[in-house]
Coordinates of C-alpha atoms in Angstrom, one line a residue:
M1 CA -4.9 13.0 -17.7
C2 CA -2.7 10.8 -15.5
Q3 CA 0.4 12.1 -13.8
L4 CA 2.7 10.2 -16.2
C5 CA 0.9 11.7 -19.2
V6 CA 1.5 15.1 -17.7
Q7 CA 5.2 14.4 -17.2
D8 CA 5.5 13.1 -20.8
A9 CA 3.9 16.2 -22.2
T10 CA 6.1 18.4 -20.2
V11 CA 9.2 16.7 -21.4
S12 CA 8.3 16.3 -25.1
N13 CA 6.8 19.8 -25.7
A14 CA 8.4 23.2 -25.8
P15 CA 9.1 24.9 -22.5
A16 CA 5.8 25.8 -20.9
S17 CA 4.9 29.1 -19.4
A18 CA 4.6 29.4 -15.6
S19 CA 0.8 29.4 -15.8
R20 CA 0.8 26.3 -18.0
R21 CA 3.3 24.5 -15.7
A22 CA 1.0 25.3 -12.8
A23 CA -2.0 24.0 -14.6
L24 CA -0.3 20.8 -15.6
G25 CA 0.9 20.3 -12.0
M26 CA -2.6 20.8 -10.7
I27 CA -4.0 18.3 -13.2
G28 CA -1.4 15.7 -12.1
A29 CA -2.2 16.3 -8.4
I30 CA -5.9 15.9 -9.0
S31 CA -5.4 12.7 -11.0
L32 CA -3.3 11.2 -8.3
F33 CA -5.0 12.4 -5.1
G34 CA -8.4 13.5 -6.4
M35 CA -10.3 10.4 -5.2
S36 CA -8.6 10.5 -1.8
A37 CA -9.8 14.1 -1.4
V38 CA -13.4 13.2 -2.3
A39 CA -13.7 10.0 -0.2
P40 CA -13.3 11.5 3.3
T41 CA -15.9 14.1 2.4
A42 CA -18.3 11.4 1.3
Y43 CA -17.8 9.6 4.6
A44 CA -17.3 12.6 6.9
K45 CA -20.8 12.4 8.4
E46 CA -21.4 8.7 8.5
P47 CA -19.0 6.2 7.1
P48 CA -20.4 2.8 6.0
K49 CA -18.9 1.2 9.2
P50 CA -18.4 3.9 11.8
G51 CA -16.5 1.4 14.0
N52 CA -13.8 1.1 11.4
A53 CA -12.7 4.7 11.9
L54 CA -9.6 4.0 14.0
S55 CA -6.0 5.2 14.6
P56 CA -3.2 3.0 13.4
D57 CA -2.6 1.6 16.9
E58 CA -6.3 1.0 17.5
A59 CA -6.5 -0.8 14.2
L60 CA -3.6 -3.1 15.1
K61 CA -5.1 -3.8 18.5
R62 CA -8.4 -4.7 16.9
L63 CA -6.7 -6.9 14.3
M64 CA -4.7 -8.9 16.8
G65 CA -7.7 -9.2 19.1
G66 CA -9.7 -10.8 16.3
N67 CA -6.9 -13.3 15.9
E68 CA -7.1 -14.2 19.6
R69 CA -10.8 -14.9 19.2
Y70 CA -10.1 -17.1 16.2
I71 CA -7.5 -19.1 18.1
S72 CA -9.8 -19.6 21.1
G73 CA -12.8 -20.6 18.9
K74 CA -14.9 -17.8 20.4
T75 CA -15.5 -16.0 17.2
Q76 CA -18.2 -13.3 16.8
E77 CA -21.6 -14.1 15.2
R78 CA -22.0 -12.7 11.8
N79 CA -25.1 -11.1 10.4
F80 CA -24.2 -10.1 6.8
A81 CA -27.7 -8.7 6.1
S82 CA -27.3 -6.0 8.7
T83 CA -24.5 -4.2 6.9
R84 CA -25.4 -5.1 3.3
A85 CA -27.2 -1.8 2.6
A86 CA -24.4 0.4 4.1
L87 CA -21.7 -1.5 2.3
A88 CA -23.5 -1.2 -1.0
G89 CA -22.9 2.6 -0.8
G90 CA -19.2 2.4 0.0
Q91 CA -16.5 1.0 2.2
N92 CA -14.0 2.0 4.9
P93 CA -11.9 -1.0 5.9
Y94 CA -9.8 -0.4 9.0
A95 CA -6.9 -2.5 7.7
C96 CA -5.2 -3.6 4.5
I97 CA -3.7 -7.1 4.3
L98 CA -1.0 -8.2 1.8
S99 CA -1.4 -12.0 2.2
C100 CA -0.1 -15.1 0.7
A101 CA -2.6 -16.8 -1.6
D102 CA -2.4 -20.1 0.2
S103 CA -5.9 -21.6 0.6
R104 CA -5.2 -22.4 4.3
V105 CA -4.7 -18.7 5.2
G106 CA -8.0 -16.6 5.1
P107 CA -7.4 -13.1 6.5
E108 CA -11.1 -12.4 7.2
L109 CA -11.3 -15.7 9.1
C110 CA -8.0 -15.6 11.0
F111 CA -8.8 -12.1 12.2
D112 CA -12.5 -12.8 12.8
E113 CA -13.8 -10.0 10.7
E114 CA -16.7 -9.3 8.4
R115 CA -17.2 -7.9 5.0
G116 CA -16.1 -4.3 4.7
D117 CA -13.5 -4.6 7.5
L118 CA -10.4 -5.8 5.6
F119 CA -9.0 -4.7 2.2
V120 CA -7.2 -7.9 1.2
T121 CA -4.6 -8.3 -1.6
R122 CA -3.1 -11.7 -2.2
V123 CA -0.3 -13.3 -4.1
A124 CA 1.7 -16.5 -3.5
G125 CA 4.6 -15.5 -1.4
N126 CA 3.1 -12.2 -0.1
Y127 CA 5.5 -9.9 -1.9
V128 CA 4.9 -6.5 -3.3
T129 CA 4.2 -6.1 -7.0
N130 CA 3.2 -2.9 -8.8
D131 CA -0.4 -3.9 -9.0
L132 CA -0.6 -4.9 -5.4
L133 CA 1.2 -1.7 -4.4
A134 CA -1.4 0.3 -6.4
S135 CA -4.2 -1.6 -4.7
L136 CA -2.7 -0.8 -1.2
E137 CA -2.3 2.8 -2.1
Y138 CA -6.0 2.9 -3.0
G139 CA -6.8 1.3 0.3
V140 CA -4.9 4.0 2.2
A141 CA -5.4 7.1 0.1
V142 CA -9.0 6.6 -1.0
L143 CA -10.5 4.3 1.6
G144 CA -8.6 5.7 4.5
S145 CA -7.2 2.5 6.0
P146 CA -4.7 3.3 8.8
L147 CA -3.0 -0.1 8.9
I148 CA -1.3 -2.5 6.4
M149 CA -0.1 -5.9 7.4
V150 CA 2.1 -8.1 5.3
L151 CA 0.9 -11.6 6.3
G152 CA 3.2 -14.6 5.7
H153 CA 2.8 -18.1 7.0
T154 CA 4.7 -21.1 8.1
S155 CA 5.5 -23.9 5.5
C156 CA 5.0 -21.4 2.6
G157 CA 5.3 -23.2 -0.7
A158 CA 6.4 -20.1 -2.6
V159 CA 9.2 -19.4 -0.2
S160 CA 10.2 -23.1 -0.2
A161 CA 10.5 -23.0 -4.0
A162 CA 12.7 -19.9 -3.7
V163 CA 14.9 -21.8 -1.2
S164 CA 15.2 -24.6 -3.7
A165 CA 16.1 -22.2 -6.4
V166 CA 18.9 -20.6 -4.3
E167 CA 20.3 -23.8 -2.8
K168 CA 19.8 -26.3 -5.7
K169 CA 19.4 -24.0 -8.7
A170 CA 15.9 -25.4 -9.2
E171 CA 13.8 -23.9 -12.0
F172 CA 10.1 -23.9 -12.3
P173 CA 7.6 -23.9 -15.3
G174 CA 5.5 -21.1 -16.6
H175 CA 5.2 -17.9 -14.7
I176 CA 6.0 -19.7 -11.3
Q177 CA 9.6 -18.7 -11.9
T178 CA 8.5 -15.0 -11.6
I179 CA 7.4 -15.6 -8.0
V180 CA 10.6 -17.5 -7.2
T181 CA 12.8 -14.7 -8.6
A182 CA 11.0 -12.1 -6.5
I183 CA 11.5 -14.0 -3.3
A184 CA 15.0 -15.2 -3.9
P185 CA 16.7 -12.0 -2.6
S186 CA 15.1 -12.6 0.8
V187 CA 16.3 -16.2 0.8
R188 CA 19.9 -15.1 0.0
A189 CA 19.7 -12.4 2.7
A190 CA 18.5 -15.0 5.3
A191 CA 21.2 -17.4 4.3
E192 CA 23.9 -14.8 4.9
Q193 CA 22.8 -14.1 8.4
P194 CA 22.9 -16.2 11.6
H195 CA 19.5 -17.7 12.1
K196 CA 17.6 -20.2 14.2
G197 CA 15.8 -23.1 12.6
T198 CA 15.8 -24.0 8.9
L199 CA 16.6 -21.7 6.1
L200 CA 12.9 -21.9 5.0
Q201 CA 11.8 -20.5 8.4
A202 CA 14.4 -17.7 8.3
A203 CA 13.6 -16.8 4.7
T204 CA 9.9 -16.7 5.5
L205 CA 10.6 -14.1 8.2
Q206 CA 13.0 -12.2 6.1
N207 CA 10.6 -12.1 3.2
I208 CA 7.9 -10.5 5.4
K209 CA 10.3 -8.0 6.9
H210 CA 11.7 -7.1 3.4
N211 CA 8.2 -6.4 2.0
V212 CA 7.2 -4.3 5.1
Q213 CA 10.2 -2.2 4.4
Q214 CA 9.4 -1.9 0.7
L215 CA 5.9 -0.6 1.6
Q216 CA 7.2 1.8 4.2
K217 CA 9.5 3.4 1.6
A218 CA 7.0 3.3 -1.3
T219 CA 6.5 6.8 -2.7
P220 CA 4.5 9.0 -3.0
I221 CA 1.5 7.8 -1.0
L222 CA 2.5 5.2 1.6
S223 CA 5.8 6.7 2.7
K224 CA 4.1 10.1 3.2
A225 CA 1.3 8.6 5.3
V226 CA 3.8 6.7 7.4
E227 CA 5.8 9.9 8.0
A228 CA 2.6 11.7 8.9
G229 CA 1.7 9.1 11.5
T230 CA -1.6 8.2 9.8
L231 CA -0.4 4.8 8.6
K232 CA 1.3 1.9 10.3
I233 CA 2.8 -1.0 8.3
V234 CA 3.6 -4.2 10.1
G235 CA 4.4 -7.8 9.4
G236 CA 2.7 -10.9 10.7
L237 CA 3.5 -14.6 10.6
Y238 CA 0.5 -17.0 10.6
D239 CA 1.2 -20.4 12.1
L240 CA -0.7 -23.1 10.2
E241 CA -0.8 -25.4 13.1
T242 CA -2.1 -23.0 15.8
G243 CA -3.8 -20.3 13.8
K244 CA -1.8 -17.7 15.8
V245 CA -0.5 -14.6 14.1
E246 CA 2.8 -13.3 15.5
L247 CA 4.0 -9.8 14.8
V248 CA 7.5 -10.0 13.3
A249 CA 8.0 -6.5 11.9

């Protein structure tokens, strides 16, 4: 039974006894955190990729080091066959990425990593949705990732569309408007503040920072992990021309 079902049952039924309330609370806790309690036990002796067991600061240092290799062109050689058997039995990525879906931005490439290293979620405009939040919670609570990066990029079409919507009242067909509506608050916030460069540049940065804050405050899983010091959530801006990722939040 999921936690919401437990809550509904508690509200709709007659007052429960103390023992019944305790049982219901236990069921809810198991449903929410059960897999996260099992996963560390499964990987306690030998995780699929032992090198991925890092602290938040170590994870961030490794991520940015990979980007430096990517910029220089001195990327590591990949032997996918060597880890295939280990990864078939599980995964322990050292970082989660909330990235824009832009085809020019490939997190595994720009951070010079292999399969099993990054738990990547993507949507045009790199903003938090309920489904993406749930995926990132899974990456943290179940897979044990100590780092989340919200990765935006220069010349983002989704942010540009949101700027047009705010400045020119532009409207877009189909479900594209949903993306524009989600990003528009960041555009308006950027427009209201002094900023360097164009509104598109300012809004891109504001959108990254806003979504970092959203994740840091997301209850019950991410905010608790941040408070405990087991999770760091940062923002990065990928420059399409240079390939460099700059930390911005």
